[in-house]
CSV table of N, CA, C and O in Angstrom, one decimal:
chain,number,residue,atom,x,y,z
H,71,MET,N,102.7,94.2,78.4
H,71,MET,CA,102.2,94.8,79.7
H,71,MET,C,101.7,96.1,79.5
H,71,MET,O,100.4,96.3,80.2
H,72,ARG,N,101.9,96.9,78.5
H,72,ARG,CA,101.1,98.1,77.9
H,72,ARG,C,99.7,97.4,77.7
H,72,ARG,O,98.7,98.3,78.1
H,73,GLU,N,99.5,96.8,76.9
H,73,GLU,CA,98.0,96.1,76.3
H,73,GLU,C,97.3,95.8,77.4
H,73,GLU,O,96.3,96.2,77.7
H,74,GLN,N,98.0,95.2,78.9
H,74,GLN,CA,97.2,94.9,79.8
H,74,GLN,C,96.7,95.5,80.7
H,74,GLN,O,95.4,95.6,81.3
H,75,VAL,N,97.5,97.1,80.7
H,75,VAL,CA,97.0,97.7,81.6
H,75,VAL,C,96.0,98.5,80.7
H,75,VAL,O,95.2,99.0,81.2
H,76,LEU,N,96.2,98.7,79.5
H,76,LEU,CA,95.5,99.3,78.6
H,76,LEU,C,93.7,98.9,78.9
H,76,LEU,O,92.8,99.1,78.9
H,77,ASP,N,93.9,97.4,78.9
H,77,ASP,CA,92.7,96.6,78.9
H,77,ASP,C,92.2,96.6,80.4
H,77,ASP,O,90.8,97.0,80.5
H,78,ILE,N,92.7,96.7,81.1
H,78,ILE,CA,92.4,96.8,82.7
H,78,ILE,C,91.3,98.4,82.8
H,78,ILE,O,90.5,98.3,83.3
H,79,LEU,N,92.5,99.6,82.0
H,79,LEU,CA,91.7,100.7,82.3
H,79,LEU,C,90.4,100.9,81.6
H,79,LEU,O,89.6,101.9,81.7
H,80,THR,N,90.4,100.6,80.3
H,80,THR,CA,89.2,100.6,79.3
H,80,THR,C,88.1,99.6,79.9
H,80,THR,O,86.9,100.3,79.5
H,81,LYS,N,88.4,99.0,80.7
H,81,LYS,CA,87.5,98.1,81.5
H,81,LYS,C,86.7,99.1,82.3
H,81,LYS,O,85.6,99.1,82.8
H,82,ILE,N,87.5,100.1,83.4
H,82,ILE,CA,86.8,100.9,84.3
H,82,ILE,C,86.2,101.8,83.6
H,82,ILE,O,85.2,102.4,83.8
H,83,ASN,N,86.7,102.4,82.3
H,83,ASN,CA,86.3,103.6,81.6
H,83,ASN,C,86.8,103.4,80.4
H,83,ASN,O,87.7,103.9,79.7
H,84,PRO,N,85.6,103.3,79.6
H,84,PRO,CA,86.2,102.8,77.6
H,84,PRO,C,86.8,104.5,77.3
H,84,PRO,O,87.5,104.4,76.3
H,85,LYS,N,86.4,105.5,77.8
H,85,LYS,CA,86.9,106.5,77.0
H,85,LYS,C,88.2,106.9,77.3
H,85,LYS,O,89.0,107.3,76.7
H,86,ILE,N,88.9,105.9,78.1
H,86,ILE,CA,90.3,106.1,78.4
H,86,ILE,C,91.1,105.8,76.8
H,86,ILE,O,92.2,106.4,77.0
H,87,LYS,N,90.3,104.7,76.4
H,87,LYS,CA,90.9,104.3,74.9
H,87,LYS,C,91.6,105.4,73.9
H,87,LYS,O,92.9,105.5,73.3
H,88,ASN,N,90.9,106.7,74.1
H,88,ASN,CA,90.9,107.7,73.5
H,88,ASN,C,92.0,109.1,73.9
H,88,ASN,O,92.4,109.8,73.3
H,89,SER,N,92.3,108.1,75.2
H,89,SER,CA,93.0,109.6,76.0
H,89,SER,C,94.3,108.8,76.8
H,89,SER,O,94.7,109.5,77.8
H,90,ILE,N,95.0,108.0,76.2
H,90,ILE,CA,96.1,107.5,76.8
H,90,ILE,C,97.2,107.9,77.0
H,90,ILE,O,98.2,107.5,77.7
H,91,HIS,N,97.4,109.0,76.4
H,91,HIS,CA,98.8,109.8,76.6
H,91,HIS,C,98.5,110.8,77.2
H,91,HIS,O,99.2,111.6,78.2
H,92,GLY,N,97.3,111.2,77.7
H,92,GLY,CA,96.8,112.5,79.0
H,92,GLY,C,96.9,112.0,80.5
H,92,GLY,O,97.1,110.8,80.6
H,93,ASN,N,96.6,112.7,81.5
H,93,ASN,CA,96.6,112.8,82.5
H,93,ASN,C,95.5,112.4,83.0
H,93,ASN,O,94.4,112.8,82.7
H,94,LEU,N,95.5,111.2,83.5
H,94,LEU,CA,93.8,110.3,83.6
H,94,LEU,C,93.3,110.9,84.7
H,94,LEU,O,91.8,111.1,84.6
H,95,LEU,N,93.9,111.4,85.7
H,95,LEU,CA,92.9,112.0,87.0
H,95,LEU,C,92.5,113.3,86.6
H,95,LEU,O,91.4,113.8,86.8
H,96,GLU,N,93.5,114.4,86.1
H,96,GLU,CA,93.2,115.7,85.9
H,96,GLU,C,92.3,115.5,84.7
H,96,GLU,O,91.4,116.9,84.8
H,97,SER,N,91.9,114.8,83.8
H,97,SER,CA,91.1,114.9,82.5
H,97,SER,C,89.7,113.9,83.3
H,97,SER,O,88.6,114.1,82.5
H,98,GLY,N,89.8,113.8,84.3
H,98,GLY,CA,88.2,113.3,84.6
H,98,GLY,C,88.1,111.7,84.5
H,98,GLY,O,87.2,111.4,84.7
H,99,LEU,N,89.0,111.1,84.1
H,99,LEU,CA,88.4,109.7,83.5
H,99,LEU,C,88.8,108.9,84.3
H,99,LEU,O,88.1,107.6,84.5
H,100,ILE,N,89.5,108.9,85.6
H,100,ILE,CA,89.7,108.0,86.2
H,100,ILE,C,89.5,109.0,87.6
H,100,ILE,O,89.6,110.0,87.7
H,101,ASP,N,88.6,108.3,89.1
H,101,ASP,CA,88.7,109.2,90.2
H,101,ASP,C,89.2,108.5,91.4
H,101,ASP,O,89.4,107.3,91.0
H,102,SER,N,89.3,108.7,92.2
H,102,SER,CA,90.0,107.9,93.7
H,102,SER,C,89.3,106.5,93.7
H,102,SER,O,89.8,105.8,94.5
H,103,PHE,N,87.9,106.5,93.8
H,103,PHE,CA,87.3,105.4,93.7
H,103,PHE,C,87.4,104.4,92.9
H,103,PHE,O,87.8,103.5,93.2
H,104,GLU,N,87.8,105.0,91.7
H,104,GLU,CA,88.1,104.1,90.2
H,104,GLU,C,89.8,103.6,90.7
H,104,GLU,O,89.6,102.4,89.8
H,105,ILE,N,90.5,104.1,91.2
H,105,ILE,CA,91.9,103.9,91.4
H,105,ILE,C,92.0,102.2,92.3
H,105,ILE,O,92.6,101.3,91.9
H,106,ILE,N,90.9,102.1,93.3
H,106,ILE,CA,90.7,101.2,94.1
H,106,ILE,C,90.4,99.9,93.2
H,106,ILE,O,91.3,98.7,93.4
H,107,ASN,N,89.7,100.1,92.0
H,107,ASN,CA,89.2,98.9,91.1
H,107,ASN,C,90.4,98.6,90.3
H,107,ASN,O,90.6,97.1,90.3
H,108,ILE,N,91.0,99.8,89.8
H,108,ILE,CA,92.2,99.6,89.3
H,108,ILE,C,93.3,99.0,89.8
H,108,ILE,O,94.0,97.9,89.5
H,109,VAL,N,93.5,99.2,91.2
H,109,VAL,CA,94.4,98.2,92.3
H,109,VAL,C,94.3,96.8,92.2
H,109,VAL,O,95.1,96.2,91.6
H,110,MET,N,93.1,96.5,92.6
H,110,MET,CA,92.7,95.2,92.4
H,110,MET,C,92.9,94.7,90.8
H,110,MET,O,93.2,93.3,91.0
H,111,ALA,N,92.6,95.1,90.1
H,111,ALA,CA,92.8,94.5,88.8
H,111,ALA,C,94.1,94.2,88.5
H,111,ALA,O,94.5,93.2,87.9
H,112,LEU,N,95.0,95.5,88.9
H,112,LEU,CA,96.3,95.1,88.5
H,112,LEU,C,97.1,94.2,89.3
H,112,LEU,O,97.7,93.0,88.9
H,113,GLU,N,96.7,93.8,90.5
H,113,GLU,CA,97.2,92.9,91.5
H,113,GLU,C,96.8,91.5,90.7
H,113,GLU,O,97.6,90.3,90.9
H,114,ASP,N,95.4,91.3,90.3
H,114,ASP,CA,95.2,90.0,90.4
H,114,ASP,C,95.7,89.9,88.7
H,114,ASP,O,96.1,88.7,88.3
H,115,CYS,N,96.0,91.0,87.8
H,115,CYS,CA,96.6,90.8,86.2
H,115,CYS,C,98.0,90.2,86.4
H,115,CYS,O,98.5,89.2,85.5
H,116,PHE,N,98.7,90.8,87.2
H,116,PHE,CA,100.2,90.8,87.5
H,116,PHE,C,100.7,89.9,88.6
H,116,PHE,O,102.1,89.8,88.8
H,117,HIS,N,100.2,89.4,89.4
H,117,HIS,CA,100.0,88.6,90.7
H,117,HIS,C,100.9,89.8,91.5
H,117,HIS,O,102.2,88.9,91.8
H,118,ILE,N,100.7,90.6,91.8
H,118,ILE,CA,101.5,91.5,92.5
H,118,ILE,C,100.5,92.1,93.8
H,118,ILE,O,99.4,91.7,93.8
H,119,GLU,N,101.4,92.5,94.7
H,119,GLU,CA,100.6,93.4,95.5
H,119,GLU,C,100.9,94.7,95.8
H,119,GLU,O,102.4,95.1,95.8
H,120,ILE,N,100.3,95.8,95.7
H,120,ILE,CA,100.6,96.7,95.7
H,120,ILE,C,100.2,97.5,97.0
H,120,ILE,O,99.1,97.6,97.8
H,121,ASP,N,101.6,98.1,97.9
H,121,ASP,CA,101.3,98.4,98.8
H,121,ASP,C,100.9,99.6,99.5
H,121,ASP,O,100.4,100.6,98.2
H,122,PRO,N,99.7,99.6,100.1
H,122,PRO,CA,98.7,101.1,100.0
H,122,PRO,C,99.6,102.2,100.3
H,122,PRO,O,99.0,103.2,99.9
H,123,GLU,N,100.8,102.2,100.9
H,123,GLU,CA,101.5,103.6,100.2
H,123,GLU,C,102.0,103.8,99.3
H,123,GLU,O,102.1,105.2,99.0
H,124,LEU,N,101.7,103.1,98.1
H,124,LEU,CA,102.0,103.2,96.5
H,124,LEU,C,100.8,103.8,96.1
H,124,LEU,O,100.7,104.5,95.0
H,125,ILE,N,99.7,103.9,96.8
H,125,ILE,CA,98.2,104.1,96.1
H,125,ILE,C,98.4,105.5,96.3
H,125,ILE,O,97.4,106.1,97.4
H,126,VAL,N,99.0,106.5,95.5
H,126,VAL,CA,98.9,107.8,95.7
H,126,VAL,C,98.6,108.3,94.1
H,126,VAL,O,99.0,107.4,93.1
H,127,SER,N,98.3,109.4,94.0
H,127,SER,CA,97.9,110.0,92.6
H,127,SER,C,99.0,109.9,91.6
H,127,SER,O,98.8,109.7,90.4
H,128,ASP,N,100.4,110.2,92.2
H,128,ASP,CA,101.2,110.3,91.3
H,128,ASP,C,101.5,109.0,90.6
H,128,ASP,O,102.0,109.1,89.3
H,129,ASN,N,101.2,108.2,91.3
H,129,ASN,CA,101.2,106.5,90.3
H,129,ASN,C,100.2,106.3,89.4
H,129,ASN,O,100.2,104.7,88.7
H,130,PHE,N,99.3,106.6,89.2
H,130,PHE,CA,98.0,106.5,88.5
H,130,PHE,C,97.6,108.0,87.5
H,130,PHE,O,96.5,107.5,87.4
H,131,GLN,N,98.6,108.9,87.4
H,131,GLN,CA,98.2,109.9,86.7
H,131,GLN,C,98.0,109.6,85.1
H,131,GLN,O,97.2,109.9,84.1
H,132,THR,N,99.2,108.8,84.5
H,132,THR,CA,99.1,108.5,83.4
H,132,THR,C,99.5,106.8,83.1
H,132,THR,O,99.5,106.1,84.2
H,133,VAL,N,99.0,106.4,81.6
H,133,VAL,CA,99.4,104.9,81.5
H,133,VAL,C,100.4,104.6,81.8
H,133,VAL,O,101.0,103.4,82.5
H,134,ASP,N,101.6,105.4,81.5
H,134,ASP,CA,103.1,105.1,81.7
H,134,ASP,C,103.6,105.5,83.6
H,134,ASP,O,104.2,104.6,83.8
H,135,SER,N,102.8,105.9,84.2
H,135,SER,CA,103.2,106.0,85.4
H,135,SER,C,102.5,104.6,86.2
H,135,SER,O,103.2,104.3,87.3
H,136,ILE,N,101.4,104.2,85.5
H,136,ILE,CA,100.7,103.0,86.4
H,136,ILE,C,101.7,101.6,85.8
H,136,ILE,O,102.0,101.0,86.7
H,137,ILE,N,102.5,102.2,84.7
H,137,ILE,CA,103.6,100.7,84.1
H,137,ILE,C,104.8,101.2,84.7
H,137,ILE,O,105.3,99.7,85.6
H,138,SER,N,104.9,101.8,85.1
H,138,SER,CA,106.2,102.3,86.1
H,138,SER,C,106.1,101.7,87.5
H,138,SER,O,107.1,100.9,88.2
H,139,LEU,N,104.9,101.8,88.1
H,139,LEU,CA,104.6,101.2,89.3
H,139,LEU,C,104.7,99.8,89.1
H,139,LEU,O,105.4,99.1,90.3
H,140,ILE,N,104.0,99.1,88.2
H,140,ILE,CA,104.1,97.9,88.0
H,140,ILE,C,105.7,97.4,88.1
H,140,ILE,O,106.1,96.1,88.9
H,141,GLU,N,106.5,98.0,87.4
H,141,GLU,CA,107.8,97.4,86.9
H,141,GLU,C,108.2,97.6,88.5
H,141,GLU,O,109.5,96.7,88.7
H,142,ARG,N,108.3,99.0,89.3
H,142,ARG,CA,109.1,98.7,90.1
H,142,ARG,C,108.6,97.7,91.2
H,142,ARG,O,109.5,97.5,91.9
H,143,ILE,N,107.2,97.4,91.2
H,143,ILE,CA,106.9,96.3,92.4
H,143,ILE,C,107.5,95.0,92.0
H,143,ILE,O,107.8,94.3,92.7
H,144,LYS,N,107.6,94.8,90.7
H,144,LYS,CA,107.8,93.3,90.3
H,144,LYS,C,109.4,92.9,90.6
H,144,LYS,O,109.9,92.4,90.6
């Protein structure tokens, strides 16, 4: 699952590959507009539906927080 998430994120911004352990939002690697693209890609890849209430910055700060979100939904 981690590799799939990383693949999605690096398609959004290739610089993420060098900063996978940091805060993606604080570092400016992703922004609120890119989160929408990430959500759509995650839904397609993992065959899930992410409730709009879950689309908050806490769930997209790090690679691990994104993986945790997917695991909770599945």
